[in-house]
């Protein structure tokens, strides 16, 4: 009960100080508010960006390998040697499909930009992507209407296509495009499906503005050996990426007839390379956030310390009375520490409320999902409490060490 009474009295003292000294309190808390707002707003913006980017990366699949000409990360190979590599082709895909025991599925991807026509409706510079039959097993392809092409259609290179929602709206404003024809660079193509609308991902790609055709049909207007493509391989559930990488390396080296000690003439990429790059990037951003908010937090801390020194001086007689009635040093210490933490918490909460309002406004005005995470809320409250504790300790310690007789003399 004594501790509860002490907490209650400390809270009353703190609230009285806030009410009686409004301007002084406001100026003292302003630094904490600005500091917490600066740190948490930076973290909120970049956490939202990180979530958005990682969702886009994860959509590629964490257990998926990409065989390409160029590596995503740094390879210990001169750039001119990489430049002289051949592009992956369908023969490489066939060799992998025939020999791999660790893969669940594989697909070949290649693309180009073409003009699409349906009567007088024209769309220029649209991404036309050719993929092999197992593509939906590996990538997250959601079909809104219609179907994906059959294995026979894929093998024979039939002129069939799945179109993005934006392509459908522009080329077929009158209604359902399923079963109708469009022209891709002069080639008549039969629409068999519409891809579900998703919007742009973090890399600026969108299935809404894309058209998917069988890879063998794409060869009618794209030289795959010259333009190249990407082989995508998904590992079986129990197979690790390292195991799949080792197997793919052995298959491709054997198929390309590379001698022992000779450099690979291909790159095997995975999404973890992108994730590690973003980890480093967001680590730098976190440091910048602390630097931006650190100065305001420092100023806010000095403000809290100042108001606490003044509070101790103004209430020195009350401290003397409390000690003469038997109050222990740690009671007085805790009383002022609680007040300092309460002051800092109020500043931190105000800063968090401003960030929350900013998030609401941005989400309402723009098509971007800003998120004030629980982690950032806890961080804001924790940092505020620590600033209050550190800033208030010296004044509180001085108050706890006051001699009751000397303190009582201040009454006269």
Short mmCIF file of C-alpha atoms in Angstrom, two decimals, residues 35-229:
data_model
loop_
_atom_site.label_atom_id
_atom_site.label_comp_id
_atom_site.label_asym_id
_atom_site.label_seq_id
_atom_site.Cartn_x
_atom_site.Cartn_y
_atom_site.Cartn_z
CA UNK A 35 12.95 13.36 -31.35
CA UNK A 36 10.50 10.46 -31.05
CA UNK A 37 8.59 11.72 -34.09
CA UNK A 38 11.82 11.91 -36.14
CA UNK A 39 13.07 8.46 -35.17
CA UNK A 40 9.75 6.60 -35.36
CA UNK A 41 8.59 8.35 -38.57
CA UNK A 42 11.83 7.40 -40.32
CA UNK A 43 11.55 3.82 -39.06
CA UNK A 44 7.87 3.64 -40.00
CA UNK A 45 8.48 4.85 -43.55
CA UNK A 46 11.37 2.50 -44.14
CA UNK A 47 9.77 -0.44 -42.31
CA UNK A 48 6.78 -0.04 -44.63
CA UNK A 49 9.12 0.07 -47.62
CA UNK A 50 10.97 -2.98 -46.32
CA UNK A 51 7.73 -4.95 -45.87
CA UNK A 52 6.68 -3.96 -49.41
CA UNK A 53 10.06 -4.94 -50.88
CA UNK A 54 10.31 -8.22 -48.99
CA UNK A 55 6.79 -9.18 -50.05
CA UNK A 56 7.84 -8.59 -53.66
CA UNK A 57 11.03 -10.62 -53.15
CA UNK A 58 9.18 -13.44 -51.36
CA UNK A 59 6.72 -13.63 -54.25
CA UNK A 60 9.67 -14.90 -56.31
CA UNK A 61 10.05 -17.81 -53.90
CA UNK A 62 12.69 -18.50 -51.25
CA UNK A 63 13.31 -22.02 -52.60
CA UNK A 64 13.71 -20.94 -56.22
CA UNK A 65 16.94 -20.69 -58.25
CA UNK A 66 17.44 -18.51 -61.33
CA UNK A 67 19.95 -19.62 -63.97
CA UNK A 68 21.08 -16.52 -65.86
CA UNK A 69 24.01 -14.99 -67.67
CA UNK A 70 24.65 -12.23 -65.12
CA UNK A 71 25.00 -12.75 -61.34
CA UNK A 72 22.95 -10.67 -58.92
CA UNK A 73 25.78 -10.35 -56.46
CA UNK A 74 29.56 -10.07 -56.74
CA UNK A 75 31.33 -12.93 -58.49
CA UNK A 76 35.09 -13.38 -58.56
CA UNK A 77 34.98 -13.28 -62.35
CA UNK A 78 36.05 -10.42 -64.59
CA UNK A 79 33.11 -8.56 -66.12
CA UNK A 80 34.34 -9.15 -69.66
CA UNK A 81 34.26 -12.91 -69.09
CA UNK A 82 30.65 -12.63 -67.95
CA UNK A 83 29.91 -10.49 -70.99
CA UNK A 84 31.20 -13.28 -73.26
CA UNK A 85 28.96 -15.93 -71.72
CA UNK A 86 26.14 -17.43 -73.77
CA UNK A 87 22.59 -16.75 -72.65
CA UNK A 88 20.71 -19.69 -71.07
CA UNK A 89 18.48 -21.39 -73.64
CA UNK A 90 15.87 -24.10 -73.90
CA UNK A 91 18.55 -26.77 -74.33
CA UNK A 92 19.83 -25.90 -70.85
CA UNK A 93 16.29 -26.24 -69.50
CA UNK A 94 15.93 -29.64 -71.15
CA UNK A 95 19.23 -30.84 -69.65
CA UNK A 96 18.20 -29.70 -66.17
CA UNK A 97 14.73 -31.22 -66.47
CA UNK A 98 16.17 -34.54 -67.67
CA UNK A 99 18.95 -34.91 -65.09
CA UNK A 100 17.83 -33.10 -61.93
CA UNK A 101 16.56 -35.25 -59.07
CA UNK A 102 16.16 -32.44 -56.53
CA UNK A 103 13.89 -30.04 -58.40
CA UNK A 104 10.11 -29.87 -58.07
CA UNK A 105 9.52 -27.93 -61.29
CA UNK A 106 11.39 -25.77 -63.83
CA UNK A 107 10.43 -23.18 -66.39
CA UNK A 108 12.01 -20.96 -69.01
CA UNK A 109 11.23 -17.23 -69.06
CA UNK A 110 11.97 -14.72 -71.80
CA UNK A 111 10.40 -11.44 -72.76
CA UNK A 112 10.19 -8.56 -75.16
CA UNK A 113 8.09 -5.44 -75.71
CA UNK A 114 5.54 -5.40 -78.52
CA UNK A 115 2.59 -3.42 -79.85
CA UNK A 116 -0.79 -5.05 -79.22
CA UNK A 117 -3.83 -4.45 -81.41
CA UNK A 118 -7.50 -5.29 -81.35
CA UNK A 119 -9.19 -3.42 -84.16
CA UNK A 120 -8.72 0.27 -83.47
CA UNK A 121 -7.56 -0.34 -79.91
CA UNK A 122 -3.77 -0.22 -79.70
CA UNK A 123 -1.29 -0.53 -76.82
CA UNK A 124 2.39 0.12 -77.49
CA UNK A 125 5.51 -1.11 -75.73
CA UNK A 126 3.70 -3.81 -73.73
CA UNK A 127 5.69 -6.55 -72.00
CA UNK A 128 5.16 -9.90 -73.73
CA UNK A 129 6.53 -12.76 -71.64
CA UNK A 130 7.06 -16.26 -72.97
CA UNK A 131 7.06 -19.02 -70.36
CA UNK A 132 7.10 -22.81 -70.48
CA UNK A 133 4.32 -25.01 -69.13
CA UNK A 134 5.42 -25.40 -65.47
CA UNK A 135 5.53 -21.63 -64.86
CA UNK A 136 2.36 -21.54 -62.64
CA UNK A 137 3.84 -24.23 -60.37
CA UNK A 138 6.78 -21.98 -59.55
CA UNK A 139 5.51 -18.41 -59.71
CA UNK A 140 2.39 -17.04 -58.11
CA UNK A 141 0.17 -16.68 -61.18
CA UNK A 142 -3.48 -15.98 -60.34
CA UNK A 143 -5.97 -16.22 -63.20
CA UNK A 144 -9.12 -14.13 -62.89
CA UNK A 145 -10.92 -15.53 -65.93
CA UNK A 146 -10.21 -18.33 -68.38
CA UNK A 147 -7.33 -20.80 -68.08
CA UNK A 148 -3.61 -21.40 -68.53
CA UNK A 149 -2.48 -23.09 -71.74
CA UNK A 150 -2.13 -26.85 -71.87
CA UNK A 151 1.14 -28.77 -72.11
CA UNK A 152 0.35 -29.62 -75.74
CA UNK A 153 -0.29 -25.95 -76.57
CA UNK A 154 2.98 -25.01 -74.88
CA UNK A 155 5.01 -27.68 -76.68
CA UNK A 156 3.53 -26.85 -80.11
CA UNK A 157 3.87 -23.11 -79.66
CA UNK A 158 0.18 -22.39 -80.18
CA UNK A 159 -0.84 -18.74 -80.58
CA UNK A 160 -2.62 -18.43 -77.24
CA UNK A 161 -2.19 -15.80 -74.54
CA UNK A 162 -3.12 -14.72 -71.04
CA UNK A 163 -3.46 -10.96 -70.75
CA UNK A 164 -3.18 -8.60 -67.78
CA UNK A 165 -6.25 -6.78 -66.46
CA UNK A 166 -5.08 -3.39 -67.78
CA UNK A 167 -4.43 -4.89 -71.22
CA UNK A 168 -7.93 -6.41 -71.17
CA UNK A 169 -9.52 -3.08 -70.21
CA UNK A 170 -7.75 -1.16 -72.98
CA UNK A 171 -8.01 -3.68 -75.83
CA UNK A 172 -11.49 -4.94 -74.95
CA UNK A 173 -13.40 -2.00 -73.44
CA UNK A 174 -16.67 -3.53 -74.59
CA UNK A 175 -16.40 -6.64 -72.39
CA UNK A 176 -15.04 -10.16 -71.89
CA UNK A 177 -11.87 -10.82 -73.97
CA UNK A 178 -11.89 -14.63 -73.53
CA UNK A 179 -12.11 -16.37 -76.90
CA UNK A 180 -11.24 -13.27 -78.90
CA UNK A 181 -8.16 -12.46 -80.97
CA UNK A 182 -5.47 -9.81 -80.67
CA UNK A 183 -2.38 -9.13 -82.76
CA UNK A 184 1.11 -9.21 -81.25
CA UNK A 185 3.51 -7.57 -83.69
CA UNK A 186 1.28 -8.74 -86.55
CA UNK A 187 0.74 -12.31 -85.22
CA UNK A 188 -2.88 -13.22 -84.51
CA UNK A 189 -3.18 -14.57 -80.97
CA UNK A 190 -6.12 -16.20 -79.21
CA UNK A 191 -6.94 -14.91 -75.70
CA UNK A 192 -7.58 -17.77 -73.28
CA UNK A 193 -7.24 -16.05 -69.89
CA UNK A 194 -7.07 -12.82 -67.91
CA UNK A 195 -4.51 -12.43 -65.09
CA UNK A 196 -5.84 -11.19 -61.74
CA UNK A 197 -5.22 -7.49 -61.09
CA UNK A 198 -2.38 -6.85 -58.62
CA UNK A 199 -0.80 -3.46 -59.31
CA UNK A 200 2.91 -2.65 -59.41
CA UNK A 201 5.37 -4.50 -57.22
CA UNK A 202 8.41 -2.94 -55.53
CA UNK A 203 10.47 -3.29 -58.72
CA UNK A 204 7.93 -1.50 -60.92
CA UNK A 205 6.70 -4.71 -62.58
CA UNK A 206 3.01 -5.41 -62.93
CA UNK A 207 1.12 -8.42 -64.28
CA UNK A 208 -1.66 -5.97 -65.16
CA UNK A 209 0.40 -4.64 -68.09
CA UNK A 210 1.78 -8.01 -69.14
CA UNK A 211 0.87 -10.64 -71.73
CA UNK A 212 1.93 -14.30 -71.26
CA UNK A 213 2.37 -16.69 -74.20
CA UNK A 214 4.02 -20.11 -74.64
CA UNK A 215 7.79 -19.80 -74.94
CA UNK A 216 7.75 -21.65 -78.27
CA UNK A 217 5.26 -19.13 -79.62
CA UNK A 218 7.45 -16.24 -78.48
CA UNK A 219 10.23 -17.66 -80.70
CA UNK A 220 8.24 -16.48 -83.73
CA UNK A 221 9.24 -12.90 -83.07
CA UNK A 222 12.17 -13.15 -80.62
CA UNK A 223 15.60 -14.72 -81.17
CA UNK A 224 16.07 -16.49 -77.84
CA UNK A 225 19.73 -17.30 -78.46
CA UNK A 226 20.46 -13.61 -78.89
CA UNK A 227 18.10 -12.06 -76.34
CA UNK A 228 18.39 -14.91 -73.85
CA UNK A 229 16.16 -15.66 -70.91
#
